[in-house]
Amino acid sequence: MDAPGTVSNPLRVAVVGAGPSGFYAAEALLKSGQTVRVDMIERLPAPYGLVRYGVAPDHPKLKEAILVYAVIARLPHFSLLGNVAVGRDVSVEELRAHYHGVIFACGAETDRRLGIPGEDLPGSHTATEFVAWYNGHPDYRERSFDLSAEVAAIVGQGNVAADVCRILAKSVDELKATDIAEHALDALAESRVREIHVIGRRGAAQAKFTNKELKELGELPSCDAIVDPQDMELNAESIAELEVKSNFVSVKNVEIFRALAARGPTGKPRRIIFHFLQSPVKITGTARMEQLVLARNRLEGAPLQQVARETGETDLLRCGLLFRSIGYSGVPIPGVPFDVRRGVFPTQEGRIVDGGGAVVPGLYAAGWIKRGPTGIIGTNRADSIATVKSLLADLPHLAPETKAGAEVLGPLLAARGVRVISVDDWLKIDTAEVARGQPRGKPREKFTRVAEMLQCLGAS
Ligand code: NAP
């Protein structure tokens, strides 16, 4: 028997997850020069993962990555098996039986928790839920957000916090021509939020925003961005950090914050207020959250390693709405080792390893489920290419027999009553969504329920 990757024994790989890292892995495999078949398995009927359900609707340029993925989906020997959940419709063991290799590119689907009292009071939400809701993710279709409070807070100073902040700060007129879900637009039209507090546990020099995203918050047409000039008095270690050449993003961020501090409020109807060196320690309220207790922090440690330490002083912030935006975490799948602390599948050079550090043959990971929730969309390309390189290097050691992939999996799933979504099916859904958006002047109106997507195909 020839080794996998030859005409008589094509390399069969299942890529789990149809987001950026999944598509980049598929592309690397299909362009590797090996004889290869890639089946991309996706839990939802719609592909594109975080680009479709995570990227903010008012950032359409970032969504153009989808154009590249659509081309990859059309490459010979690529198949989509959408509406198929690994762990529910098919097991990891079954995938291992029908494929030479499985690459998990399933991202980081849940949120990290603050672990403080009151975190689950009504009115306190994760950014993950809100982002998925306004982007029309079917899992979050039935959520509702009470936007009747005038004061909202966001914990965390990364780009997800910036996205949530803009969606709360913008008027409906600024959002209505985007692909934001209609249910979210309707709710935002009724929003009474006027003041958004964006809370960082460290200082202005440690905020995780990228420059473009921070600058944008200072340039919103109907919202001021406010920084207390006192917060721009940095400690010696932070000043030293800004002298490190590779720390140019923070240097520019501090410049932007300084400009905002100098400008002050300009009388716009809404206000973003940046807080630094504060950590939520308690959320209080009776029927719903009413108040956030914030510990004041100081920074400790050497430049670029400074951590927040509580000083013992606290402040109170009255607010009726809170979004915790402190990073995502992966979700375990039965049959795959999971690092609970980091929220990732543990890997060595993209190969999944067990608790003892031994490689689990045939299992790989790419993207956020491999390295954690960091970097921009493009970061995943190099990451996926590296994982595919490891898989190709393993070819002599992978199971030598031929594998049938989707040829066996397709009928198996059909027998289990799963309506598998192919690329052609998806294109029909895609066309219907674009048509639904047209009368509203939107690039698309997403179907926000799985049943609607299946109905659009004449399936049930
Ligand atoms: P992030 O950039 O890692 O930011 C997380 C924020 O939460 C940080 O300010 C962090 O502070 C804070 N935090 C963490 N644990 C905390 C705790 N226990 N208490 C208080 N604060 C805490 O994560 P993200 O915003 O979720 O973004 C994930 C990735 O997606 C990033 O790489 C981001 O750039 C990317 N992204 C990009 C775009 C875009 O390009 N437009 C949009 C969205 C997301 P510390 O620094 O002190 O840990």
Coordinates of C-alpha atoms and ligand atoms in Angstrom, one line a residue:
M1 CA 0.0 0.0 0.0
D2 CA 1.3 3.4 -1.0
A3 CA 1.6 6.0 1.8
P4 CA -1.2 8.5 2.2
G5 CA -0.9 11.4 -0.2
T6 CA -0.6 9.4 -3.4
V7 CA -3.1 8.8 -6.3
S8 CA -3.8 5.2 -5.1
N9 CA -4.1 6.4 -1.5
P10 CA -5.2 10.0 -1.3
L11 CA -4.6 11.7 2.0
R12 CA -8.0 12.3 3.7
V13 CA -8.1 15.1 6.2
A14 CA -11.1 16.3 8.2
V15 CA -10.9 20.0 9.2
V16 CA -13.2 20.7 12.1
G17 CA -14.5 24.3 12.0
A18 CA -15.1 26.5 9.0
G19 CA -13.6 29.7 10.3
P20 CA -10.4 31.4 9.2
S21 CA -7.9 28.9 10.6
G22 CA -10.0 26.0 9.1
F23 CA -10.0 27.6 5.6
Y24 CA -6.2 28.4 5.8
A25 CA -5.5 24.8 6.8
A26 CA -7.6 23.5 3.9
E27 CA -5.9 25.8 1.5
A28 CA -2.4 24.7 2.7
L29 CA -3.4 21.0 2.3
L30 CA -5.0 21.5 -1.1
K31 CA -2.0 23.4 -2.4
S32 CA 0.6 21.1 -0.9
G33 CA 1.3 19.1 -4.0
Q34 CA 0.0 15.9 -2.3
T35 CA -3.0 14.0 -3.6
V36 CA -5.4 15.1 -0.9
R37 CA -9.1 15.3 -0.1
V38 CA -10.3 17.8 2.5
D39 CA -13.7 17.6 4.2
M40 CA -14.5 20.6 6.3
I41 CA -16.9 19.8 9.1
E42 CA -18.9 22.7 10.6
R43 CA -21.5 22.7 13.4
L44 CA -23.6 25.4 11.7
P45 CA -25.1 25.4 8.2
A46 CA -23.2 28.6 7.5
P47 CA -19.4 28.7 7.2
Y48 CA -16.9 31.4 8.0
G49 CA -17.0 31.2 11.8
L50 CA -15.8 34.3 13.6
V51 CA -15.6 36.4 10.4
R52 CA -19.4 35.9 10.0
Y53 CA -20.3 35.8 13.7
G54 CA -17.6 37.7 15.4
V55 CA -16.3 40.6 13.2
A56 CA -18.3 43.7 14.0
P57 CA -21.0 44.5 11.4
D58 CA -19.6 48.1 11.0
H59 CA -16.2 46.7 9.9
P60 CA -17.2 45.3 6.5
K61 CA -13.6 45.5 5.2
L62 CA -12.5 42.8 7.7
K63 CA -15.3 40.6 6.4
E64 CA -13.7 40.6 2.9
A65 CA -11.6 37.7 4.1
I66 CA -14.7 35.7 3.2
L67 CA -14.0 36.3 -0.5
V68 CA -10.7 34.3 -0.1
Y69 CA -12.5 31.5 1.8
A70 CA -15.2 31.3 -0.9
V71 CA -12.4 30.6 -3.5
I72 CA -10.9 27.9 -1.3
A73 CA -14.3 26.3 -0.9
R74 CA -14.4 26.0 -4.7
L75 CA -11.0 24.2 -5.0
P76 CA -11.2 20.7 -6.4
H77 CA -11.2 18.0 -3.7
F78 CA -12.7 20.3 -1.0
S79 CA -16.1 19.4 0.5
L80 CA -18.2 21.1 3.2
L81 CA -20.1 19.1 5.7
G82 CA -22.1 21.8 7.4
N83 CA -24.7 21.4 10.1
V84 CA -22.6 18.6 11.5
A85 CA -21.4 18.8 15.1
V86 CA -18.4 16.7 16.1
G87 CA -19.2 15.1 19.5
R88 CA -22.9 15.2 18.7
D89 CA -23.5 13.9 15.2
V90 CA -20.2 12.1 14.8
S91 CA -17.5 11.2 17.3
V92 CA -13.8 11.9 17.2
E93 CA -13.2 8.1 17.1
E94 CA -15.3 7.9 13.9
L95 CA -13.4 10.7 12.3
R96 CA -10.1 8.9 13.2
A97 CA -11.5 5.8 11.6
H98 CA -12.4 7.5 8.3
Y99 CA -9.5 10.0 8.0
H100 CA -5.8 9.9 8.1
G101 CA -5.7 13.1 10.0
V102 CA -8.1 15.5 11.8
I103 CA -7.3 19.2 12.2
F104 CA -9.3 20.9 14.9
A105 CA -9.8 24.6 13.9
C106 CA -12.9 25.1 16.1
G107 CA -11.8 28.4 17.7
A108 CA -12.5 29.6 21.2
E109 CA -16.3 29.5 21.5
T110 CA -16.9 30.6 25.1
D111 CA -15.7 33.4 27.4
R112 CA -13.4 33.6 30.3
R113 CA -15.0 34.4 33.7
L114 CA -14.2 37.1 36.2
G115 CA -15.0 34.8 39.1
I116 CA -16.5 37.5 41.3
P117 CA -19.8 37.6 43.3
G118 CA -22.8 38.8 41.3
E119 CA -21.3 37.9 37.9
D120 CA -24.5 36.1 36.9
L121 CA -27.0 38.8 38.0
P122 CA -29.4 39.9 35.2
G123 CA -27.8 42.7 33.3
S124 CA -24.3 41.3 33.5
H125 CA -23.4 39.6 30.3
T126 CA -20.3 38.3 28.4
A127 CA -19.2 40.2 25.4
T128 CA -19.3 36.8 23.6
E129 CA -23.1 36.6 24.0
F130 CA -23.7 40.2 22.9
V131 CA -21.4 39.9 19.8
A132 CA -22.9 36.6 18.7
W133 CA -26.4 38.1 19.2
Y134 CA -25.9 41.2 17.2
N135 CA -24.2 39.2 14.5
G136 CA -27.2 36.8 14.2
H137 CA -25.6 33.6 15.6
P138 CA -28.3 31.0 15.8
D139 CA -27.2 29.9 19.3
Y140 CA -27.9 33.4 20.6
R141 CA -31.1 34.2 18.7
E142 CA -33.4 33.9 21.7
R143 CA -31.2 36.0 24.0
S144 CA -32.5 39.4 24.9
F145 CA -30.5 42.4 26.2
D146 CA -32.3 45.0 28.4
L147 CA -30.8 48.2 27.1
S148 CA -33.0 50.5 29.2
A149 CA -30.2 51.5 31.6
E150 CA -28.4 54.8 30.9
V151 CA -25.1 53.7 32.2
A152 CA -23.3 50.6 30.9
A153 CA -19.8 49.3 31.6
I154 CA -17.5 47.1 29.7
V155 CA -14.7 45.2 31.5
G156 CA -11.5 44.7 29.4
Q157 CA -9.7 47.0 27.0
G158 CA -9.1 44.8 23.9
N159 CA -10.6 44.9 20.4
V160 CA -13.7 42.9 21.4
A161 CA -14.5 45.6 24.1
A162 CA -14.0 48.2 21.4
D163 CA -16.5 46.4 19.1
V164 CA -19.1 46.2 21.9
C165 CA -18.5 49.8 22.8
R166 CA -19.1 51.0 19.2
I167 CA -22.3 49.0 18.8
L168 CA -23.6 50.6 22.0
A169 CA -22.3 54.1 21.1
K170 CA -23.5 54.3 17.5
S171 CA -26.9 55.4 16.5
V172 CA -29.2 53.1 14.6
D173 CA -28.7 55.3 11.5
E174 CA -25.0 54.5 11.7
L175 CA -25.6 50.7 11.8
K176 CA -28.7 50.2 9.7
A177 CA -26.8 49.7 6.4
T178 CA -24.6 47.0 7.8
D179 CA -25.3 43.2 8.1
I180 CA -26.2 43.6 11.8
A181 CA -29.1 41.2 12.6
E182 CA -32.5 42.9 12.4
H183 CA -33.5 41.8 15.9
A184 CA -30.4 43.6 17.3
L185 CA -31.1 46.7 15.3
D186 CA -34.6 46.8 16.7
A187 CA -33.4 46.4 20.2
L188 CA -30.6 49.0 19.7
A189 CA -33.2 51.5 18.4
E190 CA -34.8 51.4 21.8
S191 CA -31.5 51.6 23.7
R192 CA -31.3 54.3 26.4
V193 CA -27.6 53.8 27.0
R194 CA -25.8 57.2 27.1
E195 CA -22.7 56.5 29.1
I196 CA -20.3 53.6 28.5
H197 CA -17.5 53.0 31.0
V198 CA -14.6 51.0 29.6
I199 CA -12.6 49.5 32.4
G200 CA -9.0 48.4 32.3
R201 CA -7.3 46.6 35.1
R202 CA -3.9 48.1 34.1
G203 CA -2.9 51.5 32.7
A204 CA -3.2 53.3 29.4
A205 CA 0.1 52.0 28.3
Q206 CA -1.1 48.4 28.7
A207 CA -4.5 48.6 26.9
K208 CA -4.8 45.9 24.3
F209 CA -6.7 47.9 21.6
T210 CA -5.0 48.1 18.3
N211 CA -4.4 51.7 17.2
K212 CA -7.1 51.9 14.5
E213 CA -9.8 50.5 16.8
L214 CA -8.9 52.9 19.6
K215 CA -8.7 55.9 17.3
E216 CA -12.1 55.0 15.9
L217 CA -13.6 55.2 19.4
G218 CA -12.4 58.8 19.6
E219 CA -13.9 59.7 16.2
L220 CA -17.5 58.6 16.6
P221 CA -20.0 61.1 15.2
S222 CA -22.5 61.0 18.1
C223 CA -20.3 59.9 21.0
D224 CA -17.5 61.6 23.0
A225 CA -14.5 59.6 24.3
I226 CA -13.3 60.8 27.6
V227 CA -9.9 60.2 29.4
D228 CA -9.0 61.7 32.7
P229 CA -5.7 63.7 32.3
Q230 CA -4.6 62.3 35.7
D231 CA -4.7 58.8 34.2
M232 CA -2.0 59.8 31.7
E233 CA 0.6 60.2 34.5
L234 CA 2.3 57.0 33.9
N235 CA 4.7 55.2 36.3
A236 CA 8.4 54.9 35.5
E237 CA 8.0 51.2 34.3
S238 CA 5.3 52.2 31.9
I239 CA 7.4 55.1 30.5
A240 CA 10.2 52.5 30.1
E241 CA 7.8 50.2 28.2
L242 CA 7.1 52.9 25.7
E243 CA 10.8 53.2 24.9
V244 CA 10.8 49.5 23.7
K245 CA 10.9 49.6 19.9
S246 CA 8.6 46.6 19.5
N247 CA 6.0 48.2 21.7
F248 CA 4.9 50.7 19.0
V249 CA 1.2 49.9 19.3
S250 CA 1.2 51.0 22.9
V251 CA 3.2 54.1 22.1
K252 CA 0.5 55.1 19.6
N253 CA -2.3 54.1 21.9
V254 CA -0.9 56.4 24.6
E255 CA -0.7 59.2 22.1
I256 CA -4.3 58.7 21.2
F257 CA -5.4 58.6 24.9
R258 CA -3.4 61.8 25.6
A259 CA -5.1 63.6 22.7
L260 CA -8.5 62.5 24.1
A261 CA -7.5 63.7 27.6
A262 CA -6.5 67.0 26.2
R263 CA -9.7 67.4 24.1
G264 CA -12.3 66.6 26.8
P265 CA -16.0 66.3 26.2
T266 CA -17.4 68.1 23.1
G267 CA -21.2 67.8 24.0
K268 CA -22.1 64.8 21.9
P269 CA -25.2 62.8 23.1
R270 CA -23.3 59.7 24.2
R271 CA -20.0 59.3 26.1
I272 CA -17.4 56.6 26.4
I273 CA -15.4 57.0 29.6
F274 CA -12.1 55.1 29.9
H275 CA -11.1 53.9 33.3
F276 CA -7.6 52.6 34.1
L277 CA -6.1 50.6 37.1
Q278 CA -9.5 49.3 38.2
S279 CA -10.7 45.7 38.6
P280 CA -14.3 44.7 39.3
V281 CA -14.4 42.8 42.5
K282 CA -18.2 42.6 43.0
I283 CA -21.4 43.2 41.2
T284 CA -24.4 44.1 43.4
G285 CA -28.1 44.5 42.9
T286 CA -31.3 42.8 43.9
A287 CA -33.5 41.8 40.9
R288 CA -30.7 42.9 38.5
M289 CA -27.3 44.4 38.6
E290 CA -27.2 48.0 39.9
Q291 CA -23.6 48.6 40.9
L292 CA -20.1 47.6 40.1
V293 CA -17.5 47.6 42.9
L294 CA -14.1 48.4 41.5
A295 CA -10.8 47.8 43.3
R296 CA -8.2 50.4 42.6
N297 CA -4.9 48.9 41.4
R298 CA -1.3 49.8 41.1
L299 CA 1.1 48.2 38.7
E300 CA 3.9 45.9 40.0
G301 CA 6.7 44.3 38.1
A302 CA 9.4 45.1 35.5
P303 CA 8.6 46.9 32.3
L304 CA 6.4 44.8 29.9
Q305 CA 5.7 42.4 32.8
Q306 CA 3.6 44.7 35.0
V307 CA 0.6 43.1 36.7
A308 CA -2.3 44.8 38.5
R309 CA -2.3 44.6 42.3
E310 CA -5.2 45.9 44.4
T311 CA -4.4 48.8 46.6
G312 CA -7.2 48.1 49.1
E313 CA -9.2 51.2 47.9
T314 CA -12.5 50.8 46.1
D315 CA -14.8 52.9 43.9
L316 CA -18.5 52.3 43.2
L317 CA -20.0 52.7 39.7
R318 CA -23.7 52.6 39.4
C319 CA -24.6 50.9 36.1
G320 CA -27.4 48.7 34.9
L321 CA -25.7 46.9 32.2
L322 CA -22.3 45.2 32.1
F323 CA -20.3 43.3 29.4
R324 CA -17.3 41.2 30.5
S325 CA -14.8 41.3 27.6
I326 CA -11.8 39.6 29.1
G327 CA -11.0 37.1 26.4
Y328 CA -12.3 33.9 24.9
S329 CA -11.8 30.3 25.8
G330 CA -12.0 27.0 23.8
V331 CA -14.6 24.3 24.6
P332 CA -13.6 20.7 25.0
I333 CA -14.7 18.0 22.6
P334 CA -15.1 14.4 23.9
G335 CA -12.1 12.3 22.7
V336 CA -9.6 15.2 22.5
P337 CA -7.3 16.2 25.3
F338 CA -8.1 19.7 26.7
D339 CA -6.0 22.1 28.8
V340 CA -8.6 23.6 31.1
R341 CA -6.3 26.4 32.4
R342 CA -5.5 27.8 29.0
G343 CA -8.8 26.8 27.3
V344 CA -7.0 25.1 24.4
F345 CA -6.2 21.7 22.9
P346 CA -2.6 21.1 24.1
T347 CA -0.2 20.8 21.1
Q348 CA 3.4 20.5 20.1
E349 CA 4.0 22.1 16.7
G350 CA 0.3 21.6 15.9
R351 CA 0.2 18.0 17.0
I352 CA -2.3 17.4 19.8
V353 CA -0.7 15.8 22.9
D354 CA -2.2 14.1 25.9
G355 CA -1.8 15.0 29.5
G356 CA 1.6 13.2 29.6
G357 CA 2.9 15.2 26.6
A358 CA 2.6 12.2 24.2
V359 CA 1.4 12.9 20.7
V360 CA -2.1 11.6 19.9
P361 CA -1.6 10.2 16.4
G362 CA -3.6 11.8 13.6
L363 CA -5.0 14.7 15.7
Y364 CA -3.9 18.3 15.0
A365 CA -5.1 21.8 16.0
A366 CA -4.8 25.2 14.4
G367 CA -5.9 28.7 15.2
W368 CA -7.4 29.9 18.5
I369 CA -8.0 26.4 19.8
K370 CA -4.3 25.8 19.5
R371 CA -2.7 29.0 20.6
G372 CA -5.4 30.8 22.5
P373 CA -7.5 33.8 21.5
T374 CA -4.9 36.2 20.2
G375 CA -4.0 37.9 16.9
I376 CA -6.0 39.2 14.0
I377 CA -7.6 37.1 11.2
G378 CA -4.5 36.9 9.1
T379 CA -2.4 35.6 12.1
N380 CA -4.3 32.3 11.6
R381 CA -2.8 31.8 8.1
A382 CA 0.8 31.2 9.2
D383 CA -0.5 29.2 12.2
S384 CA -2.5 26.8 10.0
I385 CA 0.3 26.5 7.5
A386 CA 2.6 25.4 10.4
T387 CA 0.1 22.8 11.5
V388 CA -0.3 21.4 8.0
K389 CA 3.5 21.3 7.7
S390 CA 3.6 19.0 10.8
L391 CA 0.8 16.8 9.4
L392 CA 2.6 16.4 6.1
A393 CA 5.9 15.6 7.9
D394 CA 4.0 12.8 9.7
L395 CA 2.7 11.2 6.4
P396 CA 5.1 8.2 6.7
H397 CA 3.8 7.5 10.2
L398 CA 0.0 8.0 9.6
A399 CA -2.3 5.0 9.2
P400 CA -1.2 3.5 5.9
E401 CA -4.6 2.1 4.8
T402 CA -6.9 4.0 2.4
K403 CA -9.6 6.1 4.1
A404 CA -13.1 6.9 2.7
G405 CA -13.8 10.2 4.4
A406 CA -17.1 11.8 3.4
E407 CA -17.9 8.9 1.1
V408 CA -18.6 6.9 4.3
L409 CA -19.4 9.8 6.6
G410 CA -22.1 11.3 4.4
P411 CA -24.3 8.2 4.4
L412 CA -23.6 7.6 8.1
L413 CA -24.8 11.1 8.9
A414 CA -27.8 10.8 6.6
A415 CA -28.8 7.6 8.4
R416 CA -28.6 9.6 11.7
G417 CA -31.0 12.1 10.3
V418 CA -28.5 14.9 9.8
R419 CA -29.1 17.2 6.9
V420 CA -25.5 17.8 5.7
I421 CA -25.0 21.2 4.1
S422 CA -22.7 21.2 1.0
V423 CA -20.9 24.2 -0.6
D424 CA -23.8 24.3 -3.2
D425 CA -26.3 24.3 -0.4
W426 CA -24.5 27.1 1.4
L427 CA -24.4 29.2 -1.8
K428 CA -28.2 29.0 -2.0
I429 CA -28.5 30.2 1.6
D430 CA -25.9 32.9 0.8
T431 CA -27.8 34.2 -2.2
A432 CA -31.1 34.2 -0.3
E433 CA -29.5 36.2 2.6
V434 CA -28.1 38.8 0.1
A435 CA -31.6 39.1 -1.5
R436 CA -33.2 39.6 1.9
G437 CA -30.8 42.4 2.7
Q438 CA -31.4 44.3 -0.5
P439 CA -34.8 46.0 0.2
R440 CA -33.3 47.2 3.6
G441 CA -30.1 48.5 1.9
K442 CA -28.0 45.9 3.8
P443 CA -25.3 43.7 2.3
R444 CA -27.3 40.7 3.6
E445 CA -30.0 39.9 6.2
K446 CA -28.7 36.7 7.8
F447 CA -31.0 33.8 8.7
T448 CA -30.6 33.6 12.4
R449 CA -32.2 30.2 13.0
V450 CA -30.9 26.9 11.7
A451 CA -34.5 25.9 10.7
E452 CA -34.8 29.0 8.5
M453 CA -31.6 28.0 6.7
L454 CA -32.8 24.5 6.1
Q455 CA -36.2 25.7 5.0
C456 CA -34.5 28.0 2.4
L457 CA -33.1 24.7 0.9
G458 CA -36.5 23.1 1.0
A459 CA -35.4 20.8 3.8
S460 CA -36.8 20.5 7.3
Ligands
NAP1 P1 -7.6 40.8 24.4 O1 -7.1 41.6 23.4 O2 -6.7 39.8 25.0 O3 -8.2 41.8 25.6 C1 -8.6 41.3 26.8 C2 -8.7 42.4 27.8 O4 -9.3 41.8 29.0 C3 -7.4 43.0 28.2 O5 -7.6 44.4 28.5 C4 -7.1 42.3 29.6 O6 -6.3 43.0 30.4 C5 -8.5 42.2 30.1 N1 -8.6 41.2 31.2 C6 -8.3 39.8 31.1 N2 -8.6 39.2 32.3 C7 -9.1 40.2 33.1 C8 -9.6 40.1 34.4 N3 -9.6 39.0 35.1 N4 -10.0 41.3 34.9 C9 -10.0 42.4 34.2 N5 -9.6 42.5 33.0 C10 -9.1 41.4 32.4 O7 -8.9 40.0 24.0 P2 -10.2 40.3 23.1 O8 -10.6 41.8 23.1 O9 -11.2 39.3 23.4 O10 -9.7 40.0 21.6 C11 -9.2 38.7 21.2 C12 -8.4 38.8 20.0 O11 -9.2 39.2 18.8 C13 -7.3 39.9 20.1 O12 -6.1 39.5 19.5 C14 -7.9 41.0 19.3 O13 -7.0 42.0 18.8 C15 -8.7 40.3 18.2 N6 -9.7 41.1 17.6 C16 -9.4 41.9 16.6 C17 -10.4 42.8 16.1 C18 -10.0 43.7 15.0 O14 -9.0 43.5 14.3 N7 -10.8 44.7 14.7 C19 -11.7 42.8 16.6 C20 -12.0 42.0 17.7 C21 -11.0 41.1 18.2 P3 -4.7 42.6 30.6 O15 -4.0 43.2 29.5 O16 -4.3 43.2 31.9 O17 -4.6 41.1 30.6

